[in-house]
Amino acid sequence: MRDAGTHYTQPLDKPVLKLDGITKVFPGVKALDAVSFDLRAGEVHALMGENGAGKSTLMKVLAGIHQPDAGRIVHNGVEVRMPTPLAARASGILLIHQELSLSPELSIAENIYLGAWPTNALGILRKRKLNRDAAAALHSLGCDYNPRARVGTLSIARKQMVEIARTQAFNANVVIFDEPTASLTDTERDQLFATIRDLQKRNVAVIYISHKMDEIFQISDRITVLRDGKLQGTVDTADSDIDQLTRMMIGRDLDSYFTRATGQTGPEVLRLEGLGCEGCFKDVDLSVAAGEVLGLYGLIGAGRSELAEAVFGIRKVSAGRIFWMGREITPPSPRKAIDMGLCLAPESRKEQGLVLGMSGRDNITLPHLRDFSRLLMMRRTHETEVFERYRGILKIKTSGPDQRVADLSGGNQQKFVLAKWLCKTPRLLILDEPTRGIDVGSKSAIHALIAELAEQGLAVIVISSEMPEVLGVSNRILTMSDGRINAEFSGAGMTEQALIDAVSAPT
Amino acid sequence: MNPADTNAGAQPEHHSAYRAALIDIVLRNQIWGFLLLAVILFSTASPFFLTVNNLANVLTQGAFIGLLAIGMTLVIINGEIDLSVGATMALALALAIGLQNSGFGPGTAILAALATGAFLGFLNGAVVVLSGMHSFVVTLGGLLGIRGLVFLYTEGDALMIADFTYTELVEIYLGPISLTAMVFLGLIVLFQWVLSNTRHGREAFAVGDNIEAARDAGIRVGRHKIINFTLCGLLAAVCGVLLSMRMGTAEPQAGRIWELWAIIAVVLGGTRLQGGYGSLWKTLGGVLTLAVVQNGLRLLNTPNYVELIVMGGVLILALGLDRILTYKIRAGRT
C-alpha cells in the first residue's frame, strides 16, 4: 500500500490538512472567499452552512474536482495541488459522495478499486487478487460482504459501506462525508457512526457535512461554519450549542424554528375509509379539513409516501373509499387530482417534483398549460407574470424566469414546487418531506409558509421523518407503521415520546 | 467497529438474498428460453427445421449479423451506439473485391479492407469523444457518408470478383460448421473473455454504467470509447471480408439496415441499450433467435413482408415479456 504509516506519525495537534485562504470564483459568484480551515488527524470535523454557503465547493477543491483561484492546500506539512480526483485519492484524500459514485453493474470489489484494478502486463485482470484485497478492506470495516456480489443488489447503507471501504483500500488519511445519512434508517446511521469512530481511532481525519444538528453534536469534535462563501469560525463542539451555530449559519437569531397554523378549521376536504394498496399499506382511515395541518409521521418504509402517491393517483388503490369535499369519488388520475385541487409535492424533488433542465417559469406552469395557452400558443407574458408573483410571495432567489431550476439550491427548488401548485389555488396540499436536504433558513421559511397557507383555508398534509418538524407544524398527527395508521395525537398529546412509542409499538 | 454490528442485520437477509440472486439469473438470461421456444415451435411446424444441415446453415446465416452485433455490444455496453456498421461492412466488402480486380493480391485486399473498417471506427469514436456529440448523430452521419463512399468506389454497380478461386478460400468446414460460423463463435468467446477478464472489458461496464464515477476514478473514458468504436469498425470489416468470400460480388446496397438488425440482436439478447449492462452470451442468444425465426419462417414459405412483421412482433414481444416478468417478480418480492 502506498505511503502507509506516514500519517500515523503525525502528532495530534499538528494538522494533517490545512487550507489557507482558498478562493474560488465561478462566473458571477464568489463561491469561496479566502476560506481557511485546518484538520487534525483522528478528529471528526463537521462542516456546516446553508445551501449555497460553499461547503460542497470547498470539498470539491479538496477532492481535486475544482481548482482554487487562490490559496494554498498544505497536506502533511507539504504544499500540494490536487489537479484531479485521482491525485487526491493517491494522496489519501477521499470524498464519499452524497449520491454514491458506484457502478451498480460491477462487483463490490471492482467498485472499491475502480480505476485502480490490478492487472498483469497484458491488461488481464487479476481477479483473485482484486477480490482478496477487497475482502480485506471490507473485513477491516467489519463487513463480510461477498466481494463478487453485484453492487446493484445491495441496500443503500451497504453501498455506502462499499464506498467507505475505499478508505481502507487506498489507505486514506482524510475522508469527507457529504450528507451521508440522507437516505439511511436510524440503525444504519448508528452503524455508520460506529464506522466513523473506527476510522477516527485509526487516526484518519474525517470531514462531516450535514444539515442535521443532532448528528453534528453526536459525532463531531469541532465544527466549522461557512456563510456566503466566507468562513464564520471554527468552534469546539463541546463548547457550542444549536443557537450559536444557527446564528453563525444564518447571521441572525431564528425567532422560532417552527410556526404552527392557528386558524379555524373548516369543512372536511378529504376522507379515506379503509384505503389499501397491495404491498404498501392497508385499512387507512384519515380525514383532513380545510385550514388544518395534518402531520403524518413514521419510519422510512412505513408506507407514508405510498399513501400520498395513491391519493394523488400515481399508485393503484386496491381497496377502500375516497371522499372529496364530502362526495365519494373513484381513485383519481394525477390529472384529475390536479384539476380537483389535490396536489402533491413529492419526496424526491429532483426526480419527481421538477424538470431540472427547465426554467423556473416553465416548471411553475407545466401542469397548467391549458390555462396558460390560447389556441395552442403559450401566453409567455402571462406565464412571466405568474412567475414574478410567486417569486415575490415565496421570496425565491433566482436570477430570472429563464434560469434552470437545476442551478438553484434545494430550498429554492422546493419553493418552485410549491409555486407550481399554489398558482392554481389548490384545496389540499400533500407535502412529502418538504424540507429534506434544505438548509435551516429556508426550512423555517417553508414552515412559516405551511402555516400561512393553512390559515388561508388550505388543507395540508405534511409527511416527515423529522420529528421536530412534524411536532412543530402540525395541528394533528397520525403515526404510521408497517403500512397502517396506528395512532392519532393532537394538542398536548403531541410529544416526542408519544410518537416514538407509537411507531415502535409491535404491530 | 465490532464485526457483529454489521452482520447482525445481514442474517435474515441471507435466504431471500439467494432467492433474489436466482431470480436475477433467470431474468437476466430470458433470451435462451425464448430461443428454446422458437426451436421447439419450428421443429413441430416443419420437418426440415431440426436437421444438422439446416441448423448449421442457420448458424452461418446468423454469423454475418452476429459479427456486427459483437462490435455493437461493446459499443452499447459503453453507453454509445454505432449506426454506421452496415455501411462500413459494405465498404470493406467492396474493397476486398475491387482491390483484387485492380491487381492487388487477396491478402493485401483483405488487409486494406480490415484497416479501412478499423480506421472508420476510430474516426467515429474520435469524433464522438472530441466533439461531445451524441454517437447516434455522429454515426448516423457516418452511415450516410460511408454509404456514399461505397457508391463512389463501385460507381453504383455490383463488383464481381475476377478470380473465383478467392471464394474457395472460405470453403473450410469443421463437420457441418462453416468457417464464417467458426470465426463468429470464436470471436464471441474471445470478446466475452475480454469483457469479463480484462481491465478494458470491465471498464467498459463502468463507463457505460456511471460515467461520472468512472471519470472520477481516473478511467480514461475517451480513449476507452475510441478503442471500442475501432473494434466495432474492425468487426464490421471482418464481416464484409467474409461476405466477399462467400458471395464473390459486392453490391453497393449490401448490408443496408444491417446496423438495425445488429442492434435488434443485441437488445433482444437483453443487453441494456443505455449501457452498463450486457454480455456476448446474450448477444449470441439474440443473434441465434433472430436467425432461427427467419430460417423457420422461410422453411414455412412465409412471404418476405410477413417475415418482417413477425420479426418486429418477436422483438416487441420478447422485450415486453421481459418487462412484465421483471415487474411481476419485483412486485412479488416486496
PDB file of C-alpha atoms in Angstrom, chain A residues 120-326:
ATOM      1  CA  ASN A 120      -0.840  -8.265 -15.325  1.00  0.00           C
ATOM      2  CA  ALA A 121       1.367  -6.938 -18.119  1.00  0.00           C
ATOM      3  CA  LEU A 122      -1.250  -7.800 -20.770  1.00  0.00           C
ATOM      4  CA  GLY A 123      -4.058  -5.873 -19.136  1.00  0.00           C
ATOM      5  CA  ILE A 124      -5.734  -9.016 -17.884  1.00  0.00           C
ATOM      6  CA  LEU A 125      -7.465  -8.544 -14.561  1.00  0.00           C
ATOM      7  CA  ARG A 126      -6.008 -10.309 -11.566  1.00  0.00           C
ATOM      8  CA  LYS A 127      -9.421 -11.124 -10.214  1.00  0.00           C
ATOM      9  CA  ARG A 128      -8.258 -13.244  -7.338  1.00  0.00           C
ATOM     10  CA  LYS A 129      -6.009 -10.509  -6.010  1.00  0.00           C
ATOM     11  CA  LEU A 130      -8.741  -7.934  -6.581  1.00  0.00           C
ATOM     12  CA  ASN A 131     -11.288  -9.946  -4.639  1.00  0.00           C
ATOM     13  CA  ARG A 132      -8.827 -10.797  -1.887  1.00  0.00           C
ATOM     14  CA  ASP A 133      -7.805  -7.157  -1.404  1.00  0.00           C
ATOM     15  CA  ALA A 134     -11.421  -6.010  -1.462  1.00  0.00           C
ATOM     16  CA  ALA A 135     -12.380  -8.641   1.091  1.00  0.00           C
ATOM     17  CA  ALA A 136      -9.548  -7.449   3.327  1.00  0.00           C
ATOM     18  CA  ALA A 137     -10.663  -3.811   3.010  1.00  0.00           C
ATOM     19  CA  LEU A 138     -14.247  -4.762   3.829  1.00  0.00           C
ATOM     20  CA  HIS A 139     -13.152  -7.013   6.648  1.00  0.00           C
ATOM     21  CA  SER A 140     -11.232  -4.236   8.335  1.00  0.00           C
ATOM     22  CA  LEU A 141     -14.550  -2.337   8.455  1.00  0.00           C
ATOM     23  CA  GLY A 142     -16.227  -5.372   9.988  1.00  0.00           C
ATOM     24  CA  CYS A 143     -18.206  -6.205   6.864  1.00  0.00           C
ATOM     25  CA  ASP A 144     -18.141  -9.690   5.393  1.00  0.00           C
ATOM     26  CA  TYR A 145     -19.909  -8.951   2.110  1.00  0.00           C
ATOM     27  CA  ASN A 146     -19.045 -11.194  -0.804  1.00  0.00           C
ATOM     28  CA  PRO A 147     -16.665  -9.065  -2.902  1.00  0.00           C
ATOM     29  CA  ARG A 148     -18.004 -10.728  -6.072  1.00  0.00           C
ATOM     30  CA  ALA A 149     -21.603  -9.620  -5.429  1.00  0.00           C
ATOM     31  CA  ARG A 150     -23.084  -7.058  -7.797  1.00  0.00           C
ATOM     32  CA  VAL A 151     -23.365  -3.635  -6.162  1.00  0.00           C
ATOM     33  CA  GLY A 152     -26.839  -3.117  -7.653  1.00  0.00           C
ATOM     34  CA  THR A 153     -28.218  -5.812  -5.350  1.00  0.00           C
ATOM     35  CA  LEU A 154     -27.104  -4.009  -2.166  1.00  0.00           C
ATOM     36  CA  SER A 155     -29.104  -1.706   0.086  1.00  0.00           C
ATOM     37  CA  ILE A 156     -28.117   1.961   0.181  1.00  0.00           C
ATOM     38  CA  ALA A 157     -26.383   1.532   3.526  1.00  0.00           C
ATOM     39  CA  ARG A 158     -24.285  -1.309   2.148  1.00  0.00           C
ATOM     40  CA  LYS A 159     -23.448   0.632  -0.978  1.00  0.00           C
ATOM     41  CA  GLN A 160     -22.177   3.343   1.285  1.00  0.00           C
ATOM     42  CA  MET A 161     -20.024   0.801   3.107  1.00  0.00           C
ATOM     43  CA  VAL A 162     -18.550  -0.166  -0.263  1.00  0.00           C
ATOM     44  CA  GLU A 163     -17.572   3.471  -0.806  1.00  0.00           C
ATOM     45  CA  ILE A 164     -16.175   3.674   2.695  1.00  0.00           C
ATOM     46  CA  ALA A 165     -14.150   0.526   2.034  1.00  0.00           C
ATOM     47  CA  ARG A 166     -12.194   2.629  -0.471  1.00  0.00           C
ATOM     48  CA  THR A 167     -10.737   4.441   2.538  1.00  0.00           C
ATOM     49  CA  GLN A 168      -9.126   1.178   3.578  1.00  0.00           C
ATOM     50  CA  ALA A 169      -8.180   0.154   0.065  1.00  0.00           C
ATOM     51  CA  PHE A 170      -6.426   3.442  -0.683  1.00  0.00           C
ATOM     52  CA  ASN A 171      -5.192   3.988   2.850  1.00  0.00           C
ATOM     53  CA  ALA A 172      -6.955   7.315   3.136  1.00  0.00           C
ATOM     54  CA  ASN A 173      -5.920   9.814   5.794  1.00  0.00           C
ATOM     55  CA  VAL A 174      -8.663  12.344   5.093  1.00  0.00           C
ATOM     56  CA  VAL A 175     -12.225  11.173   4.459  1.00  0.00           C
ATOM     57  CA  ILE A 176     -15.010  13.569   3.522  1.00  0.00           C
ATOM     58  CA  PHE A 177     -18.618  12.531   4.096  1.00  0.00           C
ATOM     59  CA  ASP A 178     -21.171  14.652   2.238  1.00  0.00           C
ATOM     60  CA  GLU A 179     -24.632  14.285   3.833  1.00  0.00           C
ATOM     61  CA  PRO A 180     -24.039  10.587   4.426  1.00  0.00           C
ATOM     62  CA  THR A 181     -27.216   9.887   6.377  1.00  0.00           C
ATOM     63  CA  ALA A 182     -29.692  11.393   3.897  1.00  0.00           C
ATOM     64  CA  SER A 183     -31.136   8.013   2.921  1.00  0.00           C
ATOM     65  CA  LEU A 184     -30.246   5.854   5.924  1.00  0.00           C
ATOM     66  CA  THR A 185     -32.502   4.420   8.610  1.00  0.00           C
ATOM     67  CA  ASP A 186     -31.670   5.064  12.256  1.00  0.00           C
ATOM     68  CA  THR A 187     -29.989   1.677  12.699  1.00  0.00           C
ATOM     69  CA  GLU A 188     -27.947   2.157   9.579  1.00  0.00           C
ATOM     70  CA  ARG A 189     -26.930   5.589  10.778  1.00  0.00           C
ATOM     71  CA  ASP A 190     -25.720   4.144  14.071  1.00  0.00           C
ATOM     72  CA  GLN A 191     -23.618   1.651  12.132  1.00  0.00           C
ATOM     73  CA  LEU A 192     -22.197   4.441  10.009  1.00  0.00           C
ATOM     74  CA  PHE A 193     -21.271   6.392  13.137  1.00  0.00           C
ATOM     75  CA  ALA A 194     -19.563   3.329  14.573  1.00  0.00           C
ATOM     76  CA  THR A 195     -17.571   3.081  11.362  1.00  0.00           C
ATOM     77  CA  ILE A 196     -16.651   6.763  11.501  1.00  0.00           C
ATOM     78  CA  ARG A 197     -15.457   6.368  15.096  1.00  0.00           C
ATOM     79  CA  ASP A 198     -13.441   3.393  13.971  1.00  0.00           C
ATOM     80  CA  LEU A 199     -11.765   5.470  11.247  1.00  0.00           C
ATOM     81  CA  GLN A 200     -11.111   8.080  13.898  1.00  0.00           C
ATOM     82  CA  LYS A 201      -9.343   5.522  16.088  1.00  0.00           C
ATOM     83  CA  ARG A 202      -7.033   4.759  13.189  1.00  0.00           C
ATOM     84  CA  ASN A 203      -6.062   8.426  13.132  1.00  0.00           C
ATOM     85  CA  VAL A 204      -7.984   9.167   9.966  1.00  0.00           C
ATOM     86  CA  ALA A 205      -9.271  12.731   9.821  1.00  0.00           C
ATOM     87  CA  VAL A 206     -12.955  12.960   8.950  1.00  0.00           C
ATOM     88  CA  ILE A 207     -14.817  15.922   7.476  1.00  0.00           C
ATOM     89  CA  TYR A 208     -18.528  15.536   8.063  1.00  0.00           C
ATOM     90  CA  ILE A 209     -21.025  17.658   6.148  1.00  0.00           C
ATOM     91  CA  SER A 210     -24.614  17.592   7.341  1.00  0.00           C
ATOM     92  CA  HIS A 211     -27.688  19.722   7.932  1.00  0.00           C
ATOM     93  CA  LYS A 212     -28.772  17.636  10.882  1.00  0.00           C
ATOM     94  CA  MET A 213     -27.834  19.309  14.146  1.00  0.00           C
ATOM     95  CA  ASP A 214     -28.364  16.235  16.295  1.00  0.00           C
ATOM     96  CA  GLU A 215     -25.915  14.261  14.181  1.00  0.00           C
ATOM     97  CA  ILE A 216     -23.350  17.014  14.259  1.00  0.00           C
ATOM     98  CA  PHE A 217     -23.472  17.128  18.045  1.00  0.00           C
ATOM     99  CA  GLN A 218     -23.345  13.359  18.295  1.00  0.00           C
ATOM    100  CA  ILE A 219     -20.374  12.702  16.041  1.00  0.00           C
ATOM    101  CA  SER A 220     -18.168  15.763  15.681  1.00  0.00           C
ATOM    102  CA  ASP A 221     -15.234  17.148  17.701  1.00  0.00           C
ATOM    103  CA  ARG A 222     -15.082  20.561  16.063  1.00  0.00           C
ATOM    104  CA  ILE A 223     -17.441  22.488  13.826  1.00  0.00           C
ATOM    105  CA  THR A 224     -16.602  24.969  11.085  1.00  0.00           C
ATOM    106  CA  VAL A 225     -19.364  27.177   9.750  1.00  0.00           C
ATOM    107  CA  LEU A 226     -19.462  28.822   6.335  1.00  0.00           C
ATOM    108  CA  ARG A 227     -21.851  31.500   5.150  1.00  0.00           C
ATOM    109  CA  ASP A 228     -21.973  33.009   1.647  1.00  0.00           C
ATOM    110  CA  GLY A 229     -18.577  31.533   0.854  1.00  0.00           C
ATOM    111  CA  LYS A 230     -16.944  33.113   3.896  1.00  0.00           C
ATOM    112  CA  LEU A 231     -15.581  31.453   6.992  1.00  0.00           C
ATOM    113  CA  GLN A 232     -17.723  32.239  10.049  1.00  0.00           C
ATOM    114  CA  GLY A 233     -15.484  30.449  12.514  1.00  0.00           C
ATOM    115  CA  THR A 234     -14.492  27.114  13.970  1.00  0.00           C
ATOM    116  CA  VAL A 235     -15.750  26.024  17.397  1.00  0.00           C
ATOM    117  CA  ASP A 236     -15.283  23.040  19.673  1.00  0.00           C
ATOM    118  CA  THR A 237     -18.491  21.026  19.638  1.00  0.00           C
ATOM    119  CA  ALA A 238     -18.417  20.632  23.393  1.00  0.00           C
ATOM    120  CA  ASP A 239     -18.470  24.412  23.912  1.00  0.00           C
ATOM    121  CA  SER A 240     -21.214  25.113  21.409  1.00  0.00           C
ATOM    122  CA  ASP A 241     -24.964  24.821  21.140  1.00  0.00           C
ATOM    123  CA  ILE A 242     -27.655  24.857  18.485  1.00  0.00           C
ATOM    124  CA  ASP A 243     -28.471  28.524  18.969  1.00  0.00           C
ATOM    125  CA  GLN A 244     -24.896  29.614  18.493  1.00  0.00           C
ATOM    126  CA  LEU A 245     -24.492  27.535  15.343  1.00  0.00           C
ATOM    127  CA  THR A 246     -27.773  28.759  13.916  1.00  0.00           C
ATOM    128  CA  ARG A 247     -26.700  32.338  14.488  1.00  0.00           C
ATOM    129  CA  MET A 248     -23.399  31.657  12.757  1.00  0.00           C
ATOM    130  CA  MET A 249     -25.114  29.972   9.846  1.00  0.00           C
ATOM    131  CA  ILE A 250     -27.862  32.465   9.121  1.00  0.00           C
ATOM    132  CA  GLY A 251     -26.295  35.527  10.666  1.00  0.00           C
ATOM    133  CA  ARG A 252     -29.286  36.309  12.908  1.00  0.00           C
ATOM    134  CA  ASP A 253     -31.439  34.644  15.536  1.00  0.00           C
ATOM    135  CA  LEU A 254     -34.263  32.478  14.378  1.00  0.00           C
ATOM    136  CA  ASP A 255     -37.383  33.775  16.102  1.00  0.00           C
ATOM    137  CA  SER A 256     -38.573  30.250  16.397  1.00  0.00           C
ATOM    138  CA  TYR A 257     -37.893  27.192  14.351  1.00  0.00           C
ATOM    139  CA  PHE A 258     -41.472  26.333  13.702  1.00  0.00           C
ATOM    140  CA  THR A 259     -44.688  28.143  13.057  1.00  0.00           C
ATOM    141  CA  ARG A 260     -47.961  26.394  13.670  1.00  0.00           C
ATOM    142  CA  ALA A 261     -51.177  27.314  11.917  1.00  0.00           C
ATOM    143  CA  THR A 262     -53.667  28.848  14.325  1.00  0.00           C
ATOM    144  CA  GLY A 263     -56.700  29.437  12.124  1.00  0.00           C
ATOM    145  CA  GLN A 264     -60.153  27.895  12.377  1.00  0.00           C
ATOM    146  CA  THR A 265     -60.658  24.565  10.672  1.00  0.00           C
ATOM    147  CA  GLY A 266     -63.364  24.486   8.050  1.00  0.00           C
ATOM    148  CA  PRO A 267     -65.251  21.670   6.324  1.00  0.00           C
ATOM    149  CA  GLU A 268     -63.638  18.326   5.618  1.00  0.00           C
ATOM    150  CA  VAL A 269     -61.699  18.219   2.354  1.00  0.00           C
ATOM    151  CA  LEU A 270     -60.504  14.657   2.079  1.00  0.00           C
ATOM    152  CA  ARG A 271     -61.576  11.477   3.855  1.00  0.00           C
ATOM    153  CA  LEU A 272     -60.201   7.994   3.304  1.00  0.00           C
ATOM    154  CA  GLU A 273     -62.016   4.909   4.535  1.00  0.00           C
ATOM    155  CA  GLY A 274     -60.203   1.591   4.674  1.00  0.00           C
ATOM    156  CA  LEU A 275     -57.902   2.589   1.838  1.00  0.00           C
ATOM    157  CA  GLY A 276     -55.488  -0.140   0.795  1.00  0.00           C
ATOM    158  CA  CYS A 277     -52.740  -0.655  -1.755  1.00  0.00           C
ATOM    159  CA  GLU A 278     -51.296  -4.072  -2.264  1.00  0.00           C
ATOM    160  CA  GLY A 279     -47.861  -4.453  -0.730  1.00  0.00           C
ATOM    161  CA  CYS A 280     -47.796  -0.863   0.587  1.00  0.00           C
ATOM    162  CA  PHE A 281     -50.500  -0.079   3.112  1.00  0.00           C
ATOM    163  CA  LYS A 282     -53.965  -1.215   4.196  1.00  0.00           C
ATOM    164  CA  ASP A 283     -57.032  -0.116   6.185  1.00  0.00           C
ATOM    165  CA  VAL A 284     -56.081   3.537   6.178  1.00  0.00           C
ATOM    166  CA  ASP A 285     -58.726   5.838   7.656  1.00  0.00           C
ATOM    167  CA  LEU A 286     -57.899   9.504   7.515  1.00  0.00           C
ATOM    168  CA  SER A 287     -59.585  12.836   7.235  1.00  0.00           C
ATOM    169  CA  VAL A 288     -58.258  16.328   6.825  1.00  0.00           C
ATOM    170  CA  ALA A 289     -60.150  19.599   6.965  1.00  0.00           C
ATOM    171  CA  ALA A 290     -59.657  22.999   5.399  1.00  0.00           C
ATOM    172  CA  GLY A 291     -57.336  25.153   7.470  1.00  0.00           C
ATOM    173  CA  GLU A 292     -55.736  22.172   9.134  1.00  0.00           C
ATOM    174  CA  VAL A 293     -52.170  20.871   9.026  1.00  0.00           C
ATOM    175  CA  LEU A 294     -52.185  17.116   9.448  1.00  0.00           C
ATOM    176  CA  GLY A 295     -48.831  15.530  10.233  1.00  0.00           C
ATOM    177  CA  LEU A 296     -48.072  12.012   9.104  1.00  0.00           C
ATOM    178  CA  TYR A 297     -45.140  10.575  10.981  1.00  0.00           C
ATOM    179  CA  GLY A 298     -43.479   7.199  10.630  1.00  0.00           C
ATOM    180  CA  LEU A 299     -40.213   5.494   9.896  1.00  0.00           C
ATOM    181  CA  ILE A 300     -38.907   5.047   6.362  1.00  0.00           C
ATOM    182  CA  GLY A 301     -40.809   2.209   4.717  1.00  0.00           C
ATOM    183  CA  ALA A 302     -43.953   2.693   6.801  1.00  0.00           C
ATOM    184  CA  GLY A 303     -45.949   3.405   3.640  1.00  0.00           C
ATOM    185  CA  ARG A 304     -46.458   7.154   4.016  1.00  0.00           C
ATOM    186  CA  SER A 305     -45.162   8.206   0.624  1.00  0.00           C
ATOM    187  CA  GLU A 306     -47.035   5.344  -0.988  1.00  0.00           C
ATOM    188  CA  LEU A 307     -50.231   6.570   0.652  1.00  0.00           C
ATOM    189  CA  ALA A 308     -49.660  10.066  -0.707  1.00  0.00           C
ATOM    190  CA  GLU A 309     -48.974   8.683  -4.171  1.00  0.00           C
ATOM    191  CA  ALA A 310     -52.124   6.552  -4.065  1.00  0.00           C
ATOM    192  CA  VAL A 311     -54.292   9.533  -3.123  1.00  0.00           C
ATOM    193  CA  PHE A 312     -52.707  11.590  -5.905  1.00  0.00           C
ATOM    194  CA  GLY A 313     -53.331   8.762  -8.373  1.00  0.00           C
ATOM    195  CA  ILE A 314     -49.788   7.585  -9.123  1.00  0.00           C
ATOM    196  CA  ARG A 315     -50.307   4.282  -7.344  1.00  0.00           C
ATOM    197  CA  LYS A 316     -53.175   1.882  -7.812  1.00  0.00           C
ATOM    198  CA  VAL A 317     -55.613   1.665  -4.916  1.00  0.00           C
ATOM    199  CA  SER A 318     -56.777  -1.894  -4.223  1.00  0.00           C
ATOM    200  CA  ALA A 319     -59.386  -1.342  -1.527  1.00  0.00           C
ATOM    201  CA  GLY A 320     -61.331   1.349   0.307  1.00  0.00           C
ATOM    202  CA  ARG A 321     -63.210   4.536  -0.466  1.00  0.00           C
ATOM    203  CA  ILE A 322     -62.137   8.117  -1.077  1.00  0.00           C
ATOM    204  CA  PHE A 323     -64.355  11.115  -0.264  1.00  0.00           C
ATOM    205  CA  TRP A 324     -63.533  14.550  -1.693  1.00  0.00           C
ATOM    206  CA  MET A 325     -65.393  17.567  -0.322  1.00  0.00           C
ATOM    207  CA  GLY A 326     -67.919  15.153   1.172  1.00  0.00           C
TER     208      GLY A 326
END
